[in-house]
Coordinates of C-alpha atoms in Angstrom, one line a residue:
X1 CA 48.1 -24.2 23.3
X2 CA 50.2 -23.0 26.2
X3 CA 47.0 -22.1 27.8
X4 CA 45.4 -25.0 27.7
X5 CA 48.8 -27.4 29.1
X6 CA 49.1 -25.5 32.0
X7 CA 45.3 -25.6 32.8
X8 CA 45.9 -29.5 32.3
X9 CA 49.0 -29.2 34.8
X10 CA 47.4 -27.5 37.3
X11 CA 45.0 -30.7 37.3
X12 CA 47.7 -32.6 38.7
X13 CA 49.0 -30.3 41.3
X14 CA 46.6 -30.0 44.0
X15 CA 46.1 -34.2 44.1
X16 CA 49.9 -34.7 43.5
X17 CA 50.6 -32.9 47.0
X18 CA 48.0 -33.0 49.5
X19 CA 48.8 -35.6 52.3
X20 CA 48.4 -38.9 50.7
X21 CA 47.8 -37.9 47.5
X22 CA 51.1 -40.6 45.6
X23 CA 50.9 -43.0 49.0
X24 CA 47.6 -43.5 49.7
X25 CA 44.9 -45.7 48.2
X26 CA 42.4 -42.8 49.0
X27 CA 44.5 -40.3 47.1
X28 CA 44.0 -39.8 43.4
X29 CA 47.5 -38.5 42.1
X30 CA 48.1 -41.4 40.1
X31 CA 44.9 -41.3 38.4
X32 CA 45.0 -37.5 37.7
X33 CA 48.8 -38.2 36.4
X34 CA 47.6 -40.5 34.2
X35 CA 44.9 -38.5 32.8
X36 CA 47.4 -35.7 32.2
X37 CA 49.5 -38.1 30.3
X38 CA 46.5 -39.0 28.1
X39 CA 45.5 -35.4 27.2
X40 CA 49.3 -34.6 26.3
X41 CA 49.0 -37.5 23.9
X42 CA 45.6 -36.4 22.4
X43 CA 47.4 -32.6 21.9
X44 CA 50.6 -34.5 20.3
X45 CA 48.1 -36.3 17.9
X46 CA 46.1 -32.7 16.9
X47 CA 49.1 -31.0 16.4
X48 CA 50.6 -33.1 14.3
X49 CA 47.7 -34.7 12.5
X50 CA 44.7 -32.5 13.1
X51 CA 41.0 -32.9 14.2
X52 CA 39.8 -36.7 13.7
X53 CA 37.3 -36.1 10.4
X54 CA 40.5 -35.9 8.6
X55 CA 41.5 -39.4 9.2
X56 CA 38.1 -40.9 7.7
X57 CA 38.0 -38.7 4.1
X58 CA 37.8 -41.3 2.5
X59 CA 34.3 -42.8 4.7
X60 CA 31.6 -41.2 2.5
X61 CA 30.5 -37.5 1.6
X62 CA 28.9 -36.6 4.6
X63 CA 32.7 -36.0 6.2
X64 CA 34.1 -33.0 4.1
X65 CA 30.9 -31.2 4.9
X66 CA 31.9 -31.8 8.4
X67 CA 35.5 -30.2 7.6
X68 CA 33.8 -27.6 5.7
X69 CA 31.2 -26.9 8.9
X70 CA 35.0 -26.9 10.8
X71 CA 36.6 -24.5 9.1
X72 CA 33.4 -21.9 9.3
X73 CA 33.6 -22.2 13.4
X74 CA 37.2 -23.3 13.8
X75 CA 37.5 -25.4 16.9
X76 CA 40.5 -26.7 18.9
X77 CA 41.4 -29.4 16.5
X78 CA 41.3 -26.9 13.6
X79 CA 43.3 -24.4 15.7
X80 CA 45.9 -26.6 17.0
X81 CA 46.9 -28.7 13.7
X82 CA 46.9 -25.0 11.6
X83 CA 49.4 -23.5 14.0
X84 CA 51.8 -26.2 12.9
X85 CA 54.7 -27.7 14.0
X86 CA 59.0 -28.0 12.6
X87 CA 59.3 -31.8 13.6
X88 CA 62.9 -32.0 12.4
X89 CA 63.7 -28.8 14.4
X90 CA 62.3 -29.5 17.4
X91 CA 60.8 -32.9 17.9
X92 CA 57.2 -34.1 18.4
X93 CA 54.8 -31.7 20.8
X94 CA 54.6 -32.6 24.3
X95 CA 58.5 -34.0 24.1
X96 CA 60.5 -35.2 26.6
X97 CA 62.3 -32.1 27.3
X98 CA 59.5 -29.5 26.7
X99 CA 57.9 -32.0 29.7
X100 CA 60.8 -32.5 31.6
X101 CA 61.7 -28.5 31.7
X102 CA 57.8 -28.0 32.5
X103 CA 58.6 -30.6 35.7
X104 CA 61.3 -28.3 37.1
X105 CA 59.0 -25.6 37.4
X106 CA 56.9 -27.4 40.2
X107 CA 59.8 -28.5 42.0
X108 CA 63.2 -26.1 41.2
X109 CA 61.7 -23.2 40.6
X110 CA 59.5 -23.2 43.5
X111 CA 62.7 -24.1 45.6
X112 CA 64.7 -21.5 44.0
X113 CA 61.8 -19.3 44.9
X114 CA 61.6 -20.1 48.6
X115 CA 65.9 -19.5 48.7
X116 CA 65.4 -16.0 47.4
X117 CA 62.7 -15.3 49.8
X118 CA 65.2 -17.0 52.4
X119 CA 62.7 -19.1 53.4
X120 CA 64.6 -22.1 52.2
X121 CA 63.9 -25.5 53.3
X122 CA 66.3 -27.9 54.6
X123 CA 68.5 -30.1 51.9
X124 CA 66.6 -32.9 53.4
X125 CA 63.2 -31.3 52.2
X126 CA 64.5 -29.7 49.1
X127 CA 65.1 -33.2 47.4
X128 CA 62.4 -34.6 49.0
X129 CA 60.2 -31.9 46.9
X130 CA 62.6 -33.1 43.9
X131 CA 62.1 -36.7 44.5
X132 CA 58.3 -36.7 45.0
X133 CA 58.0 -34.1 41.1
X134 CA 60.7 -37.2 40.1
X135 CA 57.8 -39.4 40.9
X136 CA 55.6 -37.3 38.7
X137 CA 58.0 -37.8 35.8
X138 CA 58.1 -41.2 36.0
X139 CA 54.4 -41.6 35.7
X140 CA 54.3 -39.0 33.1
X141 CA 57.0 -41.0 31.1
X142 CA 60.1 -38.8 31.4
X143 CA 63.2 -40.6 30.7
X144 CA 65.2 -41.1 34.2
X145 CA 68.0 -39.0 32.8
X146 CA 65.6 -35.9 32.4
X147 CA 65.0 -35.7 35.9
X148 CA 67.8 -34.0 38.8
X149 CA 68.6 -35.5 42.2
X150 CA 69.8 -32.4 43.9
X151 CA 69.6 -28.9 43.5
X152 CA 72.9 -28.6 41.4
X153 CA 71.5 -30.8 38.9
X154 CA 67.8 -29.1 38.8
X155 CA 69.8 -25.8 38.0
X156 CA 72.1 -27.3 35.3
X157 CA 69.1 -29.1 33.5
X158 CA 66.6 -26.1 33.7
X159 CA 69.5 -23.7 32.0
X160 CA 69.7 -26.1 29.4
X161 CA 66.2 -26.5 29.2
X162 CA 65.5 -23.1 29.3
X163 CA 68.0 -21.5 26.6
X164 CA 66.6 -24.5 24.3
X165 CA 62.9 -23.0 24.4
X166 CA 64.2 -19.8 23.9
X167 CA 65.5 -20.7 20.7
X168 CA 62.6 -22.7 19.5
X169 CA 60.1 -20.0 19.9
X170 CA 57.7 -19.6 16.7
X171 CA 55.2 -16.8 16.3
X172 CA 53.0 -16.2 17.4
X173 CA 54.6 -16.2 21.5
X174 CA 51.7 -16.6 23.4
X175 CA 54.3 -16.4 26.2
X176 CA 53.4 -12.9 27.4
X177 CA 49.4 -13.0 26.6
X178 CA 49.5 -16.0 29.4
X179 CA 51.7 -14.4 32.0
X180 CA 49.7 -10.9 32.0
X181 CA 46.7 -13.2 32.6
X182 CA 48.4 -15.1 35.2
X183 CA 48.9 -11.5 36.9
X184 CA 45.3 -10.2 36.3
X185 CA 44.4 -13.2 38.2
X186 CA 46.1 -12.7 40.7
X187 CA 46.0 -8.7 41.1
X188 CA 42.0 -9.2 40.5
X189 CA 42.3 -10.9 44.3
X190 CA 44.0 -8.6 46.5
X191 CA 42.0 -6.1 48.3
X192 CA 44.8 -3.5 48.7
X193 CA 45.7 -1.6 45.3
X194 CA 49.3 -0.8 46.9
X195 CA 49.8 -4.2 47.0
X196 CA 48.1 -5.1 43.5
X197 CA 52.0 -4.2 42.4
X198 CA 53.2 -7.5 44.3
X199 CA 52.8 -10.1 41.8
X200 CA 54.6 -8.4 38.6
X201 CA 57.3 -7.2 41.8
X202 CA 57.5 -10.5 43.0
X203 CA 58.0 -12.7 39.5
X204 CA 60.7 -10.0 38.3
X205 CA 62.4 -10.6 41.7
X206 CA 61.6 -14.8 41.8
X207 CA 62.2 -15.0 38.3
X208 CA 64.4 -12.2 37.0
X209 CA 64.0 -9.1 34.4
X210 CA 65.0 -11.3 31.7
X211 CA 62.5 -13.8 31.9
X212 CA 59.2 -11.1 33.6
X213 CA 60.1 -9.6 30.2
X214 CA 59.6 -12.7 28.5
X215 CA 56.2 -14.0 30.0
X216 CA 54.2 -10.4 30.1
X217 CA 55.4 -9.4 33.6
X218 CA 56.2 -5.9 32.9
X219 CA 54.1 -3.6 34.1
X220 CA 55.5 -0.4 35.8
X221 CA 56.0 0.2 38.7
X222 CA 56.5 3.4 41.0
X223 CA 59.5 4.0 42.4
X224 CA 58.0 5.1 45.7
X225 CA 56.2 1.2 45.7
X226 CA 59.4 -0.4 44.8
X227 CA 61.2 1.3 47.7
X228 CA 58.3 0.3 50.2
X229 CA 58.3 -3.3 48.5
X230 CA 62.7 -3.2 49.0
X231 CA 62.3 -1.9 52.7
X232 CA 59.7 -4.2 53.9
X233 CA 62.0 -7.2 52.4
X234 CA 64.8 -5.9 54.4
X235 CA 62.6 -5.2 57.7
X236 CA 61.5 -8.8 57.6
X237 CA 64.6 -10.9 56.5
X238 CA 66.6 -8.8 59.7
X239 CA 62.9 -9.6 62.0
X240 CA 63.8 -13.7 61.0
X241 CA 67.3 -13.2 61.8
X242 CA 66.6 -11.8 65.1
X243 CA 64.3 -14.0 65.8
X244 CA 65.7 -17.3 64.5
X245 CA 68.1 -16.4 67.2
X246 CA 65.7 -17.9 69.7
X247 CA 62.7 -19.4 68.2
X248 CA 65.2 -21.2 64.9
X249 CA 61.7 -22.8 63.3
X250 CA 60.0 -19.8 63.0
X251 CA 60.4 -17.0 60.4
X252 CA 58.1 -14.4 59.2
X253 CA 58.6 -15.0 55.5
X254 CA 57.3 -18.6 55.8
X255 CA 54.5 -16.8 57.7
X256 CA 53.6 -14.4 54.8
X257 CA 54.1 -17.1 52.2
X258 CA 51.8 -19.3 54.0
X259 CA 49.0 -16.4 54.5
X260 CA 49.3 -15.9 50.6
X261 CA 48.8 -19.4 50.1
X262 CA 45.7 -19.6 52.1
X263 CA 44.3 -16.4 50.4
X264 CA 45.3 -17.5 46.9
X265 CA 43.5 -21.1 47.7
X266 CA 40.4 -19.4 49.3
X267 CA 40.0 -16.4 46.4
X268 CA 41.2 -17.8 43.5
X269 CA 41.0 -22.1 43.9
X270 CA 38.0 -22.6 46.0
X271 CA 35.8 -19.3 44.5
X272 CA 32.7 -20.8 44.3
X273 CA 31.6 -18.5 41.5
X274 CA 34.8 -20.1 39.4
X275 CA 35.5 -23.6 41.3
X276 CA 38.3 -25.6 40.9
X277 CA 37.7 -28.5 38.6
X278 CA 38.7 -31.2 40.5
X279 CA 36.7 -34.1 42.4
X280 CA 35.0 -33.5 45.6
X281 CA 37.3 -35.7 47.6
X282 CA 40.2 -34.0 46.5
X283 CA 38.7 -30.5 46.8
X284 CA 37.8 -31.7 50.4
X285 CA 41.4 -32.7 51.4
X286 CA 42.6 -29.1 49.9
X287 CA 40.0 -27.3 52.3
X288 CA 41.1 -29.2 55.2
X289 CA 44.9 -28.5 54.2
X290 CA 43.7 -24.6 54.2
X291 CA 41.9 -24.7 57.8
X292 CA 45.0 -26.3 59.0
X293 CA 47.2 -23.6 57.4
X294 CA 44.8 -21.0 59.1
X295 CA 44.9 -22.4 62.4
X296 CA 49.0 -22.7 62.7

């Protein structure tokens, strides 16, 4: 299940925050918003109730052999509604808190990311990131008060949210299955094996020990790599200070995270042997966004 909502997030992403994609009448963030707000209420309605044969029993005989057929291939209405759910212990699937604490991770944690790189943005464009995943919530439904206005608020609610699913977690914790695939992905791209290490280095460094434990992230790493991964952290955050002495817009850890960016986009997003399911327009504004990246 966790799979499969952040599959349906990542729908909303790429049309949420291309140029125009809340303001303009050409973009289609509202529409994919919308559509992710449907599908969270069709998984509410499996999880709790199960596939739809099991609401017309009572229709004629052909429906239990349709259960029975069900049950032989299980499917993901089967799968979903066995796995159950403790309503009275933690509220209805797809809740406002599970989606509100899924919201911070688009806009605090990637913040909170981009401050430990220190590659921070302005307060100016840290709430406007906030504001515009606010936005997001809005359409999705979140209550107002679910939703921060600064950076001391986002880091308050995201604790709370946080310790909250660590309590509520039932077997089987698909939690680390998802985040070594996450990594695979990722590791599957990079032509370098040195560097292969990066993205479990990165999301115990981004994220902490505590929580790469929690989500799969643990695969070992050599002390010699770590030490070359440490060093060249420390070469480039003194090569920004230096240099931000004279040029203060430039930094070379804005320019490493932007080369990733157009690398993941081009290997992993626009891989025309796994293509990004998304419409053509919006794919089109995404490739543009990437040839502007690789020009700057």
């Amino acid at each position: 299940r966790a799979a499969a909502l952040v599959q349906i997030e990542r729908l909303g992403l790429f049309p949420v925050m291309v140029e125009g994609g809340l303001t303009s009448p050409e973009g289609s963030g509202v529409a994919q918003i919308l559509k992710v707000r449907l599908i969270h209420a069709t998984i509410r309605n499996l999880i709790l109730r199960g596939h739809p044969q099991a609401l017309a029993l009572a229709n004629g005989p052909a429906v239990p052999a349709l259960l029975e057929a069900s049950e032989q291939a299980p499917t993901m209405f089967s799968r979903l509604f066995s796995h159950g759910w403790d309503v009275n212990a933690r509220g209805l699937p797809c809740n406002q808190n599970e989606l509100a604490y899924t919201l911070l991770t688009f806009s605090y944690v990637f913040l909170r990311a981009m401050r430990t790189l220190r590659a921070e943005l302005s307060e100016e464009e840290e709430n406007s990131v906030l504001h515009t995943w606010n936005v997001v919530g809005h359409i999705l439904g979140i209550e107002r008060s679910r939703m921060p206005t600064s950076m001391t608020d986002a880091e308050h609610m995201f604790v709370q949210f946080q310790k909250g699913a660590d309590e509520n977690v039932s077997p089987p914790d698909v939690r680390p299955a998802l985040g070594k695939a996450l990594l695979s992905t990722m590791q599957a791209n990079i032509p370098f094996p040195i560097l292969r290490y990066a993205p479990a280095y990165l999301t115990s460094a981004l994220c902490g020990p505590a929580t790469a434990r929690v989500i799969g992230a643990t695969e070992p790493i050599p002390n010699a790599v770590r030490f070359l991964f440490k060093c060249v952290g420390m070469v480039t955050g003194l090569l920004d200070w230096i240099i931000q002495r004279l040029v203060p817009e430039f930094s070379f850890t804005k320019l490493a995270v932007r080369l990733f960016g157009v690398h993941a986009i081009e290997h992993i997003l626009l891989n025309e042997t796994r293509p990004l399911q998304l419409p053509s327009h919006i794919l089109h504004v995404i490739k543009k966004t990437n040839a502007r990246w690789r020009a700057l």
